[in-house]
Short mmCIF file of C-alpha atoms and ligand atoms in Angstrom, two decimals:
data_model
loop_
_atom_site.label_atom_id
_atom_site.label_comp_id
_atom_site.label_asym_id
_atom_site.label_seq_id
_atom_site.Cartn_x
_atom_site.Cartn_y
_atom_site.Cartn_z
CA MET A 1336 -3.30 8.42 -11.70
CA LYS A 1337 -3.74 4.82 -12.49
CA LYS A 1338 -0.63 2.77 -12.34
CA THR A 1339 0.15 1.01 -15.55
CA LEU A 1340 2.33 -2.16 -15.90
CA LYS A 1341 4.69 0.03 -18.04
CA ALA A 1342 5.31 2.32 -15.18
CA LEU A 1343 5.68 -0.59 -12.75
CA TYR A 1344 8.25 -2.20 -15.08
CA LYS A 1345 10.43 0.97 -14.52
CA LYS A 1346 10.57 0.79 -10.92
CA GLU A 1347 13.45 -0.83 -9.09
CA LYS A 1348 11.32 -2.11 -6.02
CA LEU A 1349 7.66 -2.95 -6.13
CA THR A 1350 5.31 -2.97 -3.25
CA MET A 1351 2.28 -4.96 -2.90
CA ILE A 1352 -0.31 -5.57 -0.16
CA THR A 1353 -3.42 -7.65 0.00
CA ALA A 1354 -6.97 -6.03 0.44
CA TYR A 1355 -10.45 -7.40 0.44
CA ASP A 1356 -12.58 -4.28 0.72
CA ALA A 1357 -12.98 -0.80 -0.37
CA LEU A 1358 -12.19 0.87 3.10
CA PHE A 1359 -8.66 -0.62 3.26
CA ALA A 1360 -8.11 -0.53 -0.40
CA LYS A 1361 -8.70 3.28 -0.29
CA ILE A 1362 -6.23 3.62 2.65
CA PHE A 1363 -3.50 1.49 0.78
CA ASP A 1364 -4.30 2.91 -2.76
CA ASP A 1365 -1.59 5.55 -3.19
CA LEU A 1366 0.91 4.09 -0.77
CA VAL A 1367 1.61 0.88 -2.66
CA ASP A 1368 2.10 -0.07 -6.28
CA ILE A 1369 -0.05 -3.11 -6.47
CA ILE A 1370 -3.09 -4.36 -4.41
CA LEU A 1371 -3.75 -8.16 -4.51
CA VAL A 1372 -7.19 -9.37 -3.83
CA GLY A 1373 -5.72 -12.68 -2.49
CA ASP A 1374 -7.80 -15.86 -2.04
CA SER A 1375 -6.21 -15.56 1.42
CA LEU A 1376 -9.34 -13.68 2.23
CA ASN A 1377 -10.90 -17.06 2.67
CA MET A 1378 -8.69 -17.38 5.81
CA SER A 1379 -8.32 -13.79 7.12
CA PHE A 1380 -11.88 -12.42 6.16
CA LEU A 1381 -13.83 -15.72 6.32
CA GLY A 1382 -12.08 -17.51 9.06
CA GLU A 1383 -11.46 -20.81 7.21
CA ASN A 1384 -8.43 -22.80 7.76
CA ASP A 1385 -7.07 -22.67 4.15
CA THR A 1386 -7.73 -20.90 0.87
CA LEU A 1387 -9.27 -23.87 -0.90
CA SER A 1388 -13.06 -23.15 -0.49
CA ALA A 1389 -12.68 -19.57 -1.88
CA THR A 1390 -15.26 -19.27 -4.78
CA LEU A 1391 -15.13 -17.23 -7.96
CA GLU A 1392 -18.23 -15.35 -6.76
CA GLN A 1393 -16.43 -14.42 -3.56
CA MET A 1394 -13.40 -13.16 -5.39
CA ILE A 1395 -15.38 -11.13 -7.90
CA TYR A 1396 -17.40 -9.57 -5.03
CA HIS A 1397 -14.32 -8.63 -3.05
CA THR A 1398 -12.44 -7.48 -6.26
CA LYS A 1399 -15.47 -4.96 -6.98
CA ALA A 1400 -15.11 -3.63 -3.41
CA VAL A 1401 -11.27 -3.25 -3.76
CA CYS A 1402 -11.67 -1.61 -7.23
CA ASN A 1403 -14.30 0.88 -5.80
CA GLY A 1404 -11.77 1.87 -3.17
CA ALA A 1405 -8.59 1.99 -5.18
CA LYS A 1406 -8.15 4.24 -8.08
CA SER A 1407 -4.43 4.28 -8.70
CA ALA A 1408 -2.97 0.92 -7.65
CA TYR A 1409 -2.53 -1.91 -10.07
CA ILE A 1410 -4.96 -4.48 -9.04
CA VAL A 1411 -4.43 -8.21 -9.06
CA THR A 1412 -7.14 -10.88 -8.13
CA ASP A 1413 -6.55 -14.34 -7.47
CA MET A 1414 -8.24 -17.21 -9.36
CA PRO A 1415 -9.47 -19.36 -6.68
CA PHE A 1416 -8.98 -23.12 -6.27
CA GLY A 1417 -10.68 -25.21 -8.98
CA THR A 1418 -11.50 -22.36 -11.30
CA TYR A 1419 -8.51 -22.87 -13.82
CA ASN A 1420 -8.05 -26.68 -13.95
CA THR A 1421 -8.31 -26.54 -17.69
CA PRO A 1422 -7.15 -23.72 -20.11
CA GLN A 1423 -10.74 -23.40 -21.34
CA ASP A 1424 -12.22 -23.14 -17.70
CA ALA A 1425 -9.45 -20.75 -16.89
CA LEU A 1426 -10.39 -18.54 -19.87
CA LYS A 1427 -14.12 -18.64 -19.12
CA ASN A 1428 -13.62 -17.78 -15.63
CA ALA A 1429 -10.90 -15.06 -15.94
CA ILE A 1430 -13.22 -13.48 -18.68
CA ARG A 1431 -15.91 -13.20 -15.92
CA VAL A 1432 -13.35 -11.54 -13.68
CA TYR A 1433 -12.35 -9.03 -16.29
CA LYS A 1434 -15.98 -8.41 -17.44
CA GLU A 1435 -17.47 -8.05 -13.80
CA THR A 1436 -14.63 -6.20 -12.04
CA LYS A 1437 -11.91 -3.63 -12.98
CA ALA A 1438 -8.87 -5.90 -11.98
CA ASP A 1439 -5.91 -5.29 -13.95
CA ALA A 1440 -4.72 -8.98 -13.90
CA VAL A 1441 -5.55 -12.40 -12.56
CA LYS A 1442 -3.13 -14.49 -10.54
CA LEU A 1443 -2.84 -18.31 -10.62
CA GLU A 1444 -0.80 -20.77 -8.81
CA GLY A 1445 1.42 -23.21 -10.78
CA GLY A 1446 4.51 -23.55 -13.02
CA ALA A 1447 5.30 -25.14 -16.32
CA GLU A 1448 2.03 -27.22 -16.07
CA LYS A 1449 0.17 -23.91 -16.12
CA ALA A 1450 2.01 -22.42 -19.15
CA GLU A 1451 -0.55 -23.48 -21.66
CA THR A 1452 -3.24 -21.75 -19.54
CA ILE A 1453 -1.31 -18.61 -19.15
CA LYS A 1454 -0.66 -18.43 -22.83
CA LEU A 1455 -4.40 -18.91 -23.63
CA LEU A 1456 -5.40 -16.15 -21.34
CA THR A 1457 -2.67 -13.82 -22.43
CA GLN A 1458 -3.59 -14.38 -26.09
CA ASN A 1459 -7.11 -13.51 -25.20
CA GLY A 1460 -6.17 -10.18 -23.57
CA ILE A 1461 -6.13 -11.00 -20.01
CA ALA A 1462 -2.89 -10.12 -17.97
CA VAL A 1463 -1.77 -13.07 -15.75
CA VAL A 1464 0.57 -12.93 -12.81
CA GLY A 1465 2.10 -16.27 -12.04
CA HIS A 1466 2.73 -17.84 -8.47
CA ILE A 1467 5.40 -20.53 -7.75
CA GLY A 1468 7.13 -21.93 -4.84
CA LEU A 1469 4.92 -22.48 -1.76
CA MET A 1470 1.47 -22.45 -3.31
CA PRO A 1471 -1.27 -22.26 -0.75
CA GLN A 1472 -3.87 -24.03 -2.91
CA PHE A 1473 -1.70 -27.04 -2.71
CA SER A 1474 -1.49 -26.99 1.08
CA ARG A 1475 -3.90 -30.00 1.56
CA SER A 1476 -2.39 -32.19 -1.16
CA GLU A 1477 1.07 -31.51 0.05
CA GLY A 1478 0.22 -31.77 3.75
CA GLY A 1479 1.06 -28.25 4.90
CA TYR A 1480 2.84 -25.10 3.94
CA ILE A 1481 6.23 -26.43 2.61
CA VAL A 1482 9.19 -24.16 1.90
CA LYS A 1483 10.66 -24.75 -1.61
CA GLY A 1484 14.09 -24.59 -3.08
CA LYS A 1485 15.91 -26.56 -0.43
CA ASP A 1486 17.31 -29.35 -2.68
CA LYS A 1487 18.76 -29.57 -6.22
CA ASP A 1488 15.51 -31.09 -7.81
CA SER A 1489 13.34 -28.37 -6.14
CA ILE A 1490 15.62 -25.56 -7.31
CA LYS A 1491 15.73 -26.94 -10.86
CA LYS A 1492 12.07 -27.10 -11.03
CA LEU A 1493 11.50 -23.66 -9.55
CA LEU A 1494 13.90 -22.27 -12.23
CA GLU A 1495 12.20 -24.12 -15.09
CA ASP A 1496 8.63 -23.00 -13.73
CA ALA A 1497 9.63 -19.36 -13.66
CA LYS A 1498 11.08 -19.51 -17.19
CA ALA A 1499 7.93 -21.35 -18.44
CA VAL A 1500 5.59 -19.07 -16.82
CA GLU A 1501 7.55 -15.92 -18.20
CA GLU A 1502 7.69 -17.37 -21.69
CA ALA A 1503 3.95 -18.18 -21.66
CA GLY A 1504 3.33 -14.53 -21.24
CA ALA A 1505 2.92 -13.81 -17.55
CA VAL A 1506 3.55 -10.13 -16.71
CA MET A 1507 4.73 -10.77 -13.17
CA LEU A 1508 5.71 -13.62 -10.89
CA VAL A 1509 4.90 -14.17 -7.12
CA ILE A 1510 7.47 -16.32 -5.40
CA GLU A 1511 6.34 -17.62 -2.02
CA GLY A 1512 8.16 -19.65 0.60
CA VAL A 1513 11.35 -20.13 -1.24
CA LYS A 1514 14.99 -19.95 0.03
CA GLU A 1515 16.51 -16.49 -0.45
CA ASN A 1516 19.36 -17.58 -2.76
CA VAL A 1517 16.95 -19.42 -4.94
CA ALA A 1518 14.52 -16.56 -5.26
CA LYS A 1519 17.45 -14.39 -6.16
CA GLU A 1520 18.53 -16.68 -8.87
CA ILE A 1521 14.97 -16.89 -10.27
CA THR A 1522 14.65 -13.01 -10.11
CA GLU A 1523 18.06 -12.91 -12.03
CA SER A 1524 16.96 -15.42 -14.73
CA VAL A 1525 13.71 -13.78 -15.78
CA ASN A 1526 12.85 -10.37 -17.36
CA ILE A 1527 9.55 -9.89 -15.48
CA PRO A 1528 9.25 -8.45 -12.05
CA THR A 1529 9.15 -10.96 -9.03
CA ILE A 1530 7.34 -10.37 -6.03
CA GLY A 1531 8.33 -12.22 -2.99
CA ILE A 1532 6.60 -13.45 0.17
CA GLY A 1533 8.85 -15.42 2.48
CA ALA A 1534 11.45 -15.44 -0.32
CA GLY A 1535 14.10 -13.13 1.04
CA ARG A 1536 15.52 -9.77 0.00
CA TYR A 1537 16.39 -10.02 -3.71
CA THR A 1538 12.96 -10.27 -5.39
CA THR A 1539 11.91 -7.06 -7.33
CA GLY A 1540 9.07 -6.58 -4.81
CA GLN A 1541 7.58 -7.71 -1.67
CA VAL A 1542 3.97 -8.74 -0.78
CA LEU A 1543 2.37 -9.09 2.62
CA VAL A 1544 -1.21 -10.06 3.79
CA TRP A 1545 -2.58 -6.89 5.21
CA SER A 1546 -4.13 -8.60 8.41
CA ASP A 1547 -0.70 -10.10 9.09
CA MET A 1548 1.42 -7.01 8.71
CA LEU A 1549 -1.13 -4.88 10.74
CA GLY A 1550 -1.28 -7.35 13.43
CA PHE A 1551 -5.08 -8.14 13.18
CA PHE A 1552 -4.40 -11.78 12.45
CA GLU A 1553 -3.19 -12.92 15.88
CA GLU A 1554 -3.39 -16.60 15.95
CA PHE A 1555 0.28 -17.13 14.70
CA LYS A 1556 2.99 -15.02 13.01
CA PRO A 1557 4.81 -16.77 10.09
CA LYS A 1558 8.65 -16.08 10.20
CA PHE A 1559 8.41 -13.97 7.11
CA VAL A 1560 5.85 -11.58 8.56
CA ARG A 1561 6.69 -8.23 9.98
CA ARG A 1562 3.96 -6.77 12.28
CA TYR A 1563 4.13 -3.13 11.85
CA ILE A 1564 1.38 -2.34 14.44
CA ASN A 1565 -0.65 -4.58 16.89
CA GLY A 1566 -3.89 -3.96 15.04
CA GLY A 1567 -5.89 -6.32 17.31
CA GLU A 1568 -4.85 -4.81 20.39
CA ILE A 1569 -5.26 -1.08 18.99
CA VAL A 1570 -8.92 -1.87 18.11
CA ARG A 1571 -9.59 -3.74 21.32
CA SER A 1572 -8.41 -0.93 23.40
CA ALA A 1573 -10.59 1.66 21.45
CA VAL A 1574 -13.72 -0.72 21.74
CA ARG A 1575 -13.07 -1.15 25.42
CA LYS A 1576 -13.11 2.62 25.79
CA TYR A 1577 -16.21 3.06 23.74
CA VAL A 1578 -17.88 0.43 25.91
CA ASP A 1579 -16.74 2.09 28.94
CA ASP A 1580 -17.83 5.59 27.78
CA VAL A 1581 -21.46 4.19 27.12
CA ILE A 1582 -21.69 2.44 30.41
CA THR A 1583 -20.51 5.50 32.37
CA GLY A 1584 -22.57 7.90 30.35
CA LYS A 1585 -19.55 9.72 28.77
CA PHE A 1586 -20.81 9.05 25.17
CA PRO A 1587 -22.58 10.71 23.58
CA SER A 1588 -21.63 14.13 24.87
CA ASP A 1589 -23.33 17.48 24.26
CA GLU A 1590 -21.36 17.87 20.89
CA GLU A 1591 -22.54 14.43 19.72
CA ILE A 1592 -26.23 14.93 20.04
CA TYR A 1593 -28.72 16.72 17.63
O1 KIV B 1025 -3.74 -14.91 -1.33
C1 KIV B 1025 -2.70 -14.25 -1.12
O2 KIV B 1025 -2.88 -13.29 -0.24
C2 KIV B 1025 -1.53 -14.55 -1.76
C3 KIV B 1025 -0.36 -13.95 -1.27
C4 KIV B 1025 0.07 -14.79 -0.07
C5 KIV B 1025 0.77 -13.79 -2.24
O3 KIV B 1025 -1.58 -15.28 -2.72
#
């Protein structure tokens, strides 16, 4: 059964994972509450160094794939960099996402400065998930991935941003790369669920990028990632075995031929 926002609001802990294709979306579907078609796909799927060059077309393509695979999870898709600079642009592009995919909500990065945009989308029937703290789309302008909430000004801004995003109508809030005590304070100060990534233990839910948590992204492991399996190594050893079986004539066997 499709997970509704109403059902998610009743849960004490929420689980979110990213997916970019139908295969993995189908595997994750009834295990997690929410699937995020993150613009992180630009890095882990396309191999770019950041999320900035992801396009709306790519997001729509991957969101369609995820929606084909997942039938029960609530699906959130990222608005990519440059597609929501003005409220009107955001509305036009979010309408495309809603019309061309079955995503339940769009996610956009930004705090109080995005309140007008979130309000306009919400008023036009589009559910919005906010994203504050470390915002990967700002990594180039900020010169890296910088953890937030380390000083008084930063904490004040985060709390104001969370309130502004909530008041504008966001249905959920992703908090990324924020000190645990600050993410806790934010969570306690809003009435919408918060989903943390590198934000400690006290957010309503957690999100991880699938290729990080399954060990397929091997270049580096951020501190907040827990690798549940070494996917890269598991796949390499299976492919090694396949190659060996072909070379030694063990594959295909009698049972595997017509
Ligand atoms: O793009 C993404 O995967 C995200 C998560 C890191 C929250 O925005």
